[in-house]
CSV table of C-alpha atoms in Angstrom, one decimal:
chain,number,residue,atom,x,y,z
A,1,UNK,CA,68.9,166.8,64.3
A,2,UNK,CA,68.3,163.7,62.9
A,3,UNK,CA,65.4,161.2,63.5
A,4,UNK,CA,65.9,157.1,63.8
A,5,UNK,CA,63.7,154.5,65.3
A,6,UNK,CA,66.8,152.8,67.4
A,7,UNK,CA,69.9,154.0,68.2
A,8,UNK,CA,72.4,151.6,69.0
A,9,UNK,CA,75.2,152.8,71.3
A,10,UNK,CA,78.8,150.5,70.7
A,11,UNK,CA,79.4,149.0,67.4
A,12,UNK,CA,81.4,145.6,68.5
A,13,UNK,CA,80.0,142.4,67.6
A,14,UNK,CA,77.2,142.4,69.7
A,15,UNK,CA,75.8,145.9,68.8
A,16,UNK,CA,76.5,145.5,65.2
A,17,UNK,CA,74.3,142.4,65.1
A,18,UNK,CA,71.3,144.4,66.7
A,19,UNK,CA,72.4,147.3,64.3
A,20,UNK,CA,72.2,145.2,61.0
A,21,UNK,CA,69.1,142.7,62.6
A,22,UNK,CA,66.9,146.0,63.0
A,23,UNK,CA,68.0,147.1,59.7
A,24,UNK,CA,67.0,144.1,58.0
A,25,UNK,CA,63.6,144.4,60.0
A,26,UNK,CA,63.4,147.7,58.3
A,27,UNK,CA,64.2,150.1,60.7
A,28,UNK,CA,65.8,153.4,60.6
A,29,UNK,CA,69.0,152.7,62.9
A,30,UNK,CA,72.0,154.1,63.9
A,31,UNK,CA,74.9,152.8,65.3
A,32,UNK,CA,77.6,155.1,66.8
A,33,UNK,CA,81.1,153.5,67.6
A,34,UNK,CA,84.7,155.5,68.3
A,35,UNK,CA,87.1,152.9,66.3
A,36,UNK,CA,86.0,150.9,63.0
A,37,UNK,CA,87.9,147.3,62.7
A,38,UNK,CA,90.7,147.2,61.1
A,39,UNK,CA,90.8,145.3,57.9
A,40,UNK,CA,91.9,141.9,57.4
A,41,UNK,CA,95.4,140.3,55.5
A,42,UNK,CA,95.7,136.7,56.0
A,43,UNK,CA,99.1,137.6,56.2
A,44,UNK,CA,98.2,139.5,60.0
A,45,UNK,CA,99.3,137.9,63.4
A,46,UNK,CA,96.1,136.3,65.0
A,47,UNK,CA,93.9,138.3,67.7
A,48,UNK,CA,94.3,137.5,71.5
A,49,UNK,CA,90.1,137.5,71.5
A,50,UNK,CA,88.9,134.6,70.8
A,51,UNK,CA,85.7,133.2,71.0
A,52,UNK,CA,84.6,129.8,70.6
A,53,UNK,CA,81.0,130.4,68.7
A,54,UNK,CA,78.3,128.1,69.1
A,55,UNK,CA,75.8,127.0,66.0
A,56,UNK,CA,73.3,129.3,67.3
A,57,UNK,CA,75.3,131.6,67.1
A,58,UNK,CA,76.6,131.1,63.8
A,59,UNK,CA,72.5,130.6,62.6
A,60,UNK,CA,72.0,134.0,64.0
A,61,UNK,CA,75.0,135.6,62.2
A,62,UNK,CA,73.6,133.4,58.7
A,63,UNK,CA,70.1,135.1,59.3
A,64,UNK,CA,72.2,138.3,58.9
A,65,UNK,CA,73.9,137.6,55.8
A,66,UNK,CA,77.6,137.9,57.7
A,67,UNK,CA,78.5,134.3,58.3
A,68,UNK,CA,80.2,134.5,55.0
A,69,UNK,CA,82.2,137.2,55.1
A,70,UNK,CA,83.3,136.1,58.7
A,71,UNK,CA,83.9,132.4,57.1
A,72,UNK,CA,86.0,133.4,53.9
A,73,UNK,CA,88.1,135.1,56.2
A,74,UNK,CA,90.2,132.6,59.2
A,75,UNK,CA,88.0,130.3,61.1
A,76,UNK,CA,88.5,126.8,62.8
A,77,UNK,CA,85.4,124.6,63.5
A,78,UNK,CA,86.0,122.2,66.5
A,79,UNK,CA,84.2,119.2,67.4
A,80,UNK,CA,85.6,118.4,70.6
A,81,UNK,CA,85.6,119.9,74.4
A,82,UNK,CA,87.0,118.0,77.3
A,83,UNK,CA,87.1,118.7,81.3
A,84,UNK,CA,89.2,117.4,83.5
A,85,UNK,CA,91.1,117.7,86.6
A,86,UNK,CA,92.8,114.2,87.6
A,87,UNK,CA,93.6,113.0,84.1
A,88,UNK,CA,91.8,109.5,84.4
A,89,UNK,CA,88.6,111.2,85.2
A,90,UNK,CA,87.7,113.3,81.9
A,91,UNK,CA,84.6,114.3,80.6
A,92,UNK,CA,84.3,114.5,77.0
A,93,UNK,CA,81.8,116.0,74.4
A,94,UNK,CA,82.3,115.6,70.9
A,95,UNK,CA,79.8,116.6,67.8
A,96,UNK,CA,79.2,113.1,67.2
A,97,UNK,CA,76.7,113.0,70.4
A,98,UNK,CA,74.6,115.4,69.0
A,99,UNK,CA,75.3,113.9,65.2
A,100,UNK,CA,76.8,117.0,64.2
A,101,UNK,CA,79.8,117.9,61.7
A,102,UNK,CA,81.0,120.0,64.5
A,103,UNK,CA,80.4,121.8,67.4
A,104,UNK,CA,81.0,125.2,66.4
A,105,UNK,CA,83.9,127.2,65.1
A,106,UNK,CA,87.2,129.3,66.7
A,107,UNK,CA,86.3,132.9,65.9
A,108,UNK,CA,89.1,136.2,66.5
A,109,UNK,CA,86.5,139.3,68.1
A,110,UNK,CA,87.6,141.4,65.6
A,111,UNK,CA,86.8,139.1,62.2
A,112,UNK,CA,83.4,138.7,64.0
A,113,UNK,CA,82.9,142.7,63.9
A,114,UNK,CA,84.4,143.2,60.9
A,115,UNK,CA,82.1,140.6,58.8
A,116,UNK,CA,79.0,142.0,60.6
A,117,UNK,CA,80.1,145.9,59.6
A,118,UNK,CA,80.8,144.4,55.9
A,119,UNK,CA,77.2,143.4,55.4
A,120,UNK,CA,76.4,147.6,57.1
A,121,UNK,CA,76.5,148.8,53.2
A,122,UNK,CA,74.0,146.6,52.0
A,123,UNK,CA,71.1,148.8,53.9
A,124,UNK,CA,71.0,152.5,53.4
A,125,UNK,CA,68.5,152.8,56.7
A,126,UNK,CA,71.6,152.2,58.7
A,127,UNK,CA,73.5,154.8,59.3
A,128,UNK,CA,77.0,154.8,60.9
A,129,UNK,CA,78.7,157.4,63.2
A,130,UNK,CA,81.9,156.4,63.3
A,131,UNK,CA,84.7,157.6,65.5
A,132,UNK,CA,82.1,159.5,67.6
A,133,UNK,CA,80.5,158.1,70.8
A,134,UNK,CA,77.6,159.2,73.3
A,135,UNK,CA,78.1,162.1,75.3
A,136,UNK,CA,74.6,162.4,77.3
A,137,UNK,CA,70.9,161.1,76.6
A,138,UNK,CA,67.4,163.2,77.1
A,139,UNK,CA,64.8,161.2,78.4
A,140,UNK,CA,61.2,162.1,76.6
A,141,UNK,CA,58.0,160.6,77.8
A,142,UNK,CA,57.9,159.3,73.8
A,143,UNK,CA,61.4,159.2,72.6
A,144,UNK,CA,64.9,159.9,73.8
A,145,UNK,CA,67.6,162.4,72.4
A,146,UNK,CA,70.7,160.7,72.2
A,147,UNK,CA,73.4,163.7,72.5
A,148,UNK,CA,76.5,162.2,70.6
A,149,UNK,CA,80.5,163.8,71.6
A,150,UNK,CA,80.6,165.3,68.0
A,151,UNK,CA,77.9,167.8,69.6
A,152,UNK,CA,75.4,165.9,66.5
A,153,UNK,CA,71.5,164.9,68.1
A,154,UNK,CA,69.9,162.1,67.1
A,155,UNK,CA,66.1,161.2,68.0
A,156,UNK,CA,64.8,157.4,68.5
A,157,UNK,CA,62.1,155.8,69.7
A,158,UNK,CA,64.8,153.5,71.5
A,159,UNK,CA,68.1,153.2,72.7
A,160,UNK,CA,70.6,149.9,72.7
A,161,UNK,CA,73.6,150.1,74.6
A,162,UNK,CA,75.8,147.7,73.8
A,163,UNK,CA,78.9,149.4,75.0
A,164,UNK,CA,80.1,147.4,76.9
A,165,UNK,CA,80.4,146.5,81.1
A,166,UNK,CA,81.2,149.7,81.8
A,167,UNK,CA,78.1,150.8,80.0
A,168,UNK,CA,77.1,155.0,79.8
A,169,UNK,CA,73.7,153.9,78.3
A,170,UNK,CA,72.9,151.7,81.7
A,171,UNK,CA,74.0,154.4,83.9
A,172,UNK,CA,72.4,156.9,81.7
A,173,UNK,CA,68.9,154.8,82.2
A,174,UNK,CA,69.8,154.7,86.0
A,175,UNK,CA,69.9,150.8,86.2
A,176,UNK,CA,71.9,149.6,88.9
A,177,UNK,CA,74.1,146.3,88.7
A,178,UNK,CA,74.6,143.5,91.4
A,179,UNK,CA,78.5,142.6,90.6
A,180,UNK,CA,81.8,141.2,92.1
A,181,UNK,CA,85.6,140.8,91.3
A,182,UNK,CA,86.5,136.6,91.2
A,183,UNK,CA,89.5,138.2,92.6
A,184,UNK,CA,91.8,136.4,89.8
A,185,UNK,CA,92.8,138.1,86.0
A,186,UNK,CA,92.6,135.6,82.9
A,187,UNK,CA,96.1,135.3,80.5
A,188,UNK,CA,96.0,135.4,77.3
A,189,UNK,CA,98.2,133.6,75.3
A,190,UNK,CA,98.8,132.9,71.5
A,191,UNK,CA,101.4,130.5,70.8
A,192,UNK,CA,102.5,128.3,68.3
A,193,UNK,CA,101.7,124.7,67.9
A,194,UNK,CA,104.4,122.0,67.0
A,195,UNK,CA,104.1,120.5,63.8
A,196,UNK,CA,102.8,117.0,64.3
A,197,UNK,CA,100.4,114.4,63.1
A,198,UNK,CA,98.5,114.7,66.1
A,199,UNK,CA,94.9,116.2,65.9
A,200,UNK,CA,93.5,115.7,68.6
A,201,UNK,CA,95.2,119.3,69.6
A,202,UNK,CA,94.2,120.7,65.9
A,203,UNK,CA,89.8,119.8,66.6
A,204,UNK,CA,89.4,120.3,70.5
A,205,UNK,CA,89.6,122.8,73.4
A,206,UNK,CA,90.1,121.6,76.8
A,207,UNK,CA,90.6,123.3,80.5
A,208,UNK,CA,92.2,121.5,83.1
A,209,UNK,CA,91.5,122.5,86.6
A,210,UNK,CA,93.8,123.4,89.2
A,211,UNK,CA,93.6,124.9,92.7
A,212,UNK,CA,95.0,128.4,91.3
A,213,UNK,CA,92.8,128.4,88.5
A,214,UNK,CA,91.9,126.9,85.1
A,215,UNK,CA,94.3,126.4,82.1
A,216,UNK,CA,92.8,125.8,78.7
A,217,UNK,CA,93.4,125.5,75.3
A,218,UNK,CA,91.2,126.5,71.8
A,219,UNK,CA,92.9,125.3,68.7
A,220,UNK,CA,93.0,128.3,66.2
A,221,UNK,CA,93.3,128.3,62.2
A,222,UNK,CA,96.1,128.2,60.4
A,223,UNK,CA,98.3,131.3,59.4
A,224,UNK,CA,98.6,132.2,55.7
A,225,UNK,CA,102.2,130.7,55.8
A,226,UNK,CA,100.8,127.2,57.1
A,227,UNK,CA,101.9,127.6,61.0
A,228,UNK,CA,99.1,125.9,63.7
A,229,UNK,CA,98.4,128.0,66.7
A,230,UNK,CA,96.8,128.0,69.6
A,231,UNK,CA,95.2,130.0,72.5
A,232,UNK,CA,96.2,129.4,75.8
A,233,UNK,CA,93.8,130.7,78.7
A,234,UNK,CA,95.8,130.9,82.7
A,235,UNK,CA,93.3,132.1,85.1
A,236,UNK,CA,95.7,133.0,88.5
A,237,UNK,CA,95.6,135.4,91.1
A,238,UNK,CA,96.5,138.9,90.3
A,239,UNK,CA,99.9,138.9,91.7
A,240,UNK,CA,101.1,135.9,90.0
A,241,UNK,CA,99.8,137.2,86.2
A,242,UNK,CA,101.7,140.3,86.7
A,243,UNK,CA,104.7,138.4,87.6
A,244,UNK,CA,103.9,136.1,84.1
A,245,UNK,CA,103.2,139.2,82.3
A,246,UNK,CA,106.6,141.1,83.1
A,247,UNK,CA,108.4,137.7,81.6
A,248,UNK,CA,110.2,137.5,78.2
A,249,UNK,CA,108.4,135.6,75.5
A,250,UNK,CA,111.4,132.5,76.2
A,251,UNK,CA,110.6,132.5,80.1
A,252,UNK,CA,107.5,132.7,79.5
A,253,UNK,CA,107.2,129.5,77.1
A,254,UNK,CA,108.9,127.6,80.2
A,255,UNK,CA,106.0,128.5,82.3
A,256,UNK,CA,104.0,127.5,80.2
A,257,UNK,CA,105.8,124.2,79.4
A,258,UNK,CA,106.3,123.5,83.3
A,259,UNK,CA,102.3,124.1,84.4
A,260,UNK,CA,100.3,123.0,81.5
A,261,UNK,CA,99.7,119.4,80.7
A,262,UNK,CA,102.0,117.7,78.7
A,263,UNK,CA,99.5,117.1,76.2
A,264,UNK,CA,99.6,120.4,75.0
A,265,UNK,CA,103.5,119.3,73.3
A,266,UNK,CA,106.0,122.0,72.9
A,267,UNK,CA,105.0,125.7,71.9
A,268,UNK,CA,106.3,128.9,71.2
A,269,UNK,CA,105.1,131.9,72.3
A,270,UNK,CA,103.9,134.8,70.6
A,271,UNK,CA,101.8,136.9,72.5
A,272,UNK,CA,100.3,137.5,75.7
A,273,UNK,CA,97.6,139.8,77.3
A,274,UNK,CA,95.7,139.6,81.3
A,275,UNK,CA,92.2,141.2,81.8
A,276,UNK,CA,90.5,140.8,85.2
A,277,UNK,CA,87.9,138.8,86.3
A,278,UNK,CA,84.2,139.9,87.1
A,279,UNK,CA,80.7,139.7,87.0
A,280,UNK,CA,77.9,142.1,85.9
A,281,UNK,CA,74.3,141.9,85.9
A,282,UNK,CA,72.0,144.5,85.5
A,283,UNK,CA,69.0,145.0,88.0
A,284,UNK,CA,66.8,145.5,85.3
A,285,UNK,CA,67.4,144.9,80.8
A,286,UNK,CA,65.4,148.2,80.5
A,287,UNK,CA,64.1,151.8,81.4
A,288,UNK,CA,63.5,155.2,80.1
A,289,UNK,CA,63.3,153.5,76.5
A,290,UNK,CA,67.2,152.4,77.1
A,291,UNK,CA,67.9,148.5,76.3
A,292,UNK,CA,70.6,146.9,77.1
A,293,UNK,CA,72.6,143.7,75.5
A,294,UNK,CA,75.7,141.8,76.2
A,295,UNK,CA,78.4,142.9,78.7
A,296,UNK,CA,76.3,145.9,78.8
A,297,UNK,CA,73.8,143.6,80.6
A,298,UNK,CA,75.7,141.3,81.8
A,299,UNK,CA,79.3,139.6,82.2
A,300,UNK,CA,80.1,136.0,82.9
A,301,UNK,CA,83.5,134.1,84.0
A,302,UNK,CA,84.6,133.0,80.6
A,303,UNK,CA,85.5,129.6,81.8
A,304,UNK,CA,83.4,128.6,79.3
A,305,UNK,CA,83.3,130.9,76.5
A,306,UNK,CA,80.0,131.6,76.5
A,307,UNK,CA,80.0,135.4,77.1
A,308,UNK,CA,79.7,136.5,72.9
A,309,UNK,CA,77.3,133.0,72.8
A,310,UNK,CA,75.3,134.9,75.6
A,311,UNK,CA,75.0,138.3,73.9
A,312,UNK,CA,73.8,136.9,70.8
A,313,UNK,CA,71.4,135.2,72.3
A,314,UNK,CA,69.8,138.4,73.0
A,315,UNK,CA,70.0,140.2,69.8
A,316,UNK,CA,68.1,137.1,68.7
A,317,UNK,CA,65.0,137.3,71.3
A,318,UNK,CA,65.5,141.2,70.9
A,319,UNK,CA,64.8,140.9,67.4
A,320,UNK,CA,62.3,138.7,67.8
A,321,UNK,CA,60.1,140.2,70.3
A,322,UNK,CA,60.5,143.4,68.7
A,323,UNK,CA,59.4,141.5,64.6
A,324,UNK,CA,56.4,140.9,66.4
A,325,UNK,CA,55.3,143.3,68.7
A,326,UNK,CA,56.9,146.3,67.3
A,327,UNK,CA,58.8,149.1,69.0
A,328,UNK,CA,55.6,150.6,70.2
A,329,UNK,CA,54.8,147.9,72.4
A,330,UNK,CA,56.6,147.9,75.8
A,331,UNK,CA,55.7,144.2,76.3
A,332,UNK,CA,58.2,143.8,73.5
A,333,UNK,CA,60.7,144.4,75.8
A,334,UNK,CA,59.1,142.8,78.8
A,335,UNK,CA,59.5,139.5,76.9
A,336,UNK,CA,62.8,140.0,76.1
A,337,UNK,CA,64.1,141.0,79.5
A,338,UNK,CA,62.1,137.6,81.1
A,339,UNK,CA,63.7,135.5,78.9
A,340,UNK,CA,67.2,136.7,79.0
A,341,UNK,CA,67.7,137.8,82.6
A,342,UNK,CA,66.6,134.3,83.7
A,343,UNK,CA,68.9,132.2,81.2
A,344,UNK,CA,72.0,134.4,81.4
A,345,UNK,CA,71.5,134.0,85.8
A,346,UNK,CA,71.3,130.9,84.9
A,347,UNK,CA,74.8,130.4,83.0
A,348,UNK,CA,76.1,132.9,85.3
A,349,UNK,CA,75.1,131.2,88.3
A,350,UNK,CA,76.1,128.0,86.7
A,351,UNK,CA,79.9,128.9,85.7
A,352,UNK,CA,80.5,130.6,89.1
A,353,UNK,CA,79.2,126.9,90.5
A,354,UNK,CA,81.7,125.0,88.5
A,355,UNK,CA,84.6,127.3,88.9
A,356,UNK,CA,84.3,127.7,92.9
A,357,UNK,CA,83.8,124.0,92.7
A,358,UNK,CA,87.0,123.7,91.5
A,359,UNK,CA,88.8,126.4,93.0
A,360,UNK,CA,90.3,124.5,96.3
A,361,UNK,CA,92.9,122.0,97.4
A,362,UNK,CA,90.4,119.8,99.6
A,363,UNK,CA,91.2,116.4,99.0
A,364,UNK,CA,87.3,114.8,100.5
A,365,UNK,CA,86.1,117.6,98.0
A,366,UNK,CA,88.6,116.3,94.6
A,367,UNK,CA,87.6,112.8,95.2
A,368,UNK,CA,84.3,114.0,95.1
A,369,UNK,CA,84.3,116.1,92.4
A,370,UNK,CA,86.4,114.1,90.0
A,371,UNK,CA,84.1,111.1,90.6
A,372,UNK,CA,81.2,113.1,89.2
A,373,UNK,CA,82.7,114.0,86.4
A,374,UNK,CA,84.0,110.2,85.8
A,375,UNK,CA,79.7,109.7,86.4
A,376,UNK,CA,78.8,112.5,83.8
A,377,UNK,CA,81.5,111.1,81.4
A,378,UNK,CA,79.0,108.1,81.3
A,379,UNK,CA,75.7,109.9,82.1
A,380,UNK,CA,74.2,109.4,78.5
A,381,UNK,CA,71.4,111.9,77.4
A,382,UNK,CA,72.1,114.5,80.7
A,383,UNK,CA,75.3,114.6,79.5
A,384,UNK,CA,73.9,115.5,75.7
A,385,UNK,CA,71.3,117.5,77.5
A,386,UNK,CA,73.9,119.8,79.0
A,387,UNK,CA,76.3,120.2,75.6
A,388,UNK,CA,72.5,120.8,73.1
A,389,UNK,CA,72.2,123.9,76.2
A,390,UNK,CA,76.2,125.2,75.8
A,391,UNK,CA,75.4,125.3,72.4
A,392,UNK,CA,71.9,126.8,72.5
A,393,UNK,CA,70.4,124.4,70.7
């Protein structure tokens, strides 16, 4: 048996932040994961995750000395986003509103983990179980006994479960979830960018709305042999992704070419992937000394790209509350769950506004709509006031 102050359950980029922000803090911690990342080549075919990572984010990942090791690895800042569903009435944010080099930078998931579990080694308090995962936990009136597959016990004063939306740690702690299924699946493809002078593809992501769903578009780094890619995102109804999905890579390049906007130039594809859509929250952020952050807490329509954004929003006011109430104090975690249940509600909320919004074929309800976002093109400091909150600045 082994004794920790935390646990953390889930070892992706969420859970290894907690993980190494609790070490730093001092704490005995371990983190128990089933599949280390693999390691990087610059010679290796880019991810189909993606995340678009906001400067908060990146001051969080700074704070815990793994910005670097993510940096020196393949990133691409951006400093443009624009939205848009009749082409003449775009709205447009760019990093000079907010007089910044840049809005944030193009991430893969798994650089993200891996620079986060490169920094692991530089504090012996953490220790890693790794591939094991949890089997069941005991629930003490003053700690819990975290029962891992190996058949190995570890004690803690506390539990995080950052495993993910199908969390064992919530259901574990016996907090329910309010959730639904958008009743569409998200593509994923990485494709190949035509060589051209043009950068207006290479330094912003854009979605353009349809009546089926989003497309969109995040400019990725370069390969190691100089090729520009990109990331295409096509939200559609189930039926019609599977059909996409059961294409060649050829066929599938003249979907693409024939219901994307001709903006995007000519491509080649690469890759492709489909997930489906959905939306988590949990009732509650914690019980029976079980805490829960990220997609263990909470999924969002990725419209946006905000989910990752969203999770390390709360290690940072986890970390926080804890540095200065201590793991003792329950209030600790009181504070933590009233701050983050609200905002993330609030992007959820938001997002599922903006995407219903745009999910129809009305025409009263597209004039409408595309003459607000002609009025928010031109709305000044709400329209700054809206990008400084993306960005969680």
């Amino acid at each position: 048996m082994s004794q920790f102050d935390v646990v953390v359950i889930g070892g992706g980029m969420v859970g290894a932040a907690v993980a190494l922000g609790l070490a730093k803090q001092k704490k005995r911690v371990a983190l128990v994961e089933g599949l280390k990342p693999m390691f990087f080549e610059a010679s290796q075919s880019m991810d189909l995750r993606v995340s678009a990572i906001s400067t908060a984010s990146v001051d969080l990942l700074q704070q815990l000395g793994a910005w670097p090791n993510i940096k020196s690895k393949r990133v691409l800042p951006y400093l443009g986003l624009e939205t848009w569903e009749n082409s003449e009435c775009r709205i447009r944010f760019h990093a000079h509103d907010l007089n910044l080099d840049k809005l944030g930078y193009m991430v893969e998931n798994r650089l993200l983990q891996l620079g986060l579990w490169e920094e692991f080694e530089q504090h012996s308090n953490l220790e890693l179980f790794c591939p094991d995962s949890l089997d069941y936990i005991e629930f003490h009136e003053s700690y819990n006994q975290v029962v891992l597959s190996s058949g190995k016990t570890l004690d803690a004063l506390w539990v995080v479960g950052a495993d993910g939306a199908n969390s064992k740690v919530r259901q574990q702690a016996n907090i329910g979830v309010t959730a639904w299924d958008y009743r569409q699946r998200c593509m994923l493809i990485n494709v190949e960018l035509p060589s051209q002078d043009n950068q207006i593809l290479r330094d912003t992501t854009w979605q353009w709305f349809t009546p089926n769903g989003p497309r969109s578009f995040l400019p990725l780094a370069p390969l190691a042999n100089g090729r520009e890619q990109g990331s295409l995102v096509w939200y559609d109804s189930p039926k019609r992704i599977r059909q996409l999905q059961n294409l060649s890579l050829d066929k599938l390049r003249e979907e693409v070419l024939n219901h994307f906007p001709a903006e995007l130039g000519d491509i080649n594809v690469l890759q492709s992937g489909s997930f489906p859509l959905t939306r988590r929250h949990a009732q509650k952020y914690f019980a029976k000394r079980c805490v829960l952050v990220g997609d263990s807490a909470h999924t969002i329509n990725p419209l946006a790209g905000q989910g990752v954004n969203l999770g390390f929003k709360d290690v940072w006011m986890l970390l926080e509350t804890i540095a200065d109430k201590g793991l003792e104090s329950e209030q600790a975690f009181i504070d933590y769950q009233k701050c983050r249940r609200t905002d993330n509600l609030i992007m959820q909320t938001g997002m599922d506004f903006f995407y219903t919004t745009f999910s129809n074929d009305i025409t009263p309800l597209k004039f409408i709509r595309n003459a607000a976002l002609k009025v928010a093109q031109h709305s000044g400091d709400i329209k700054k006031q809206v990008l400084k909150y993306a960005l969680g600045l």
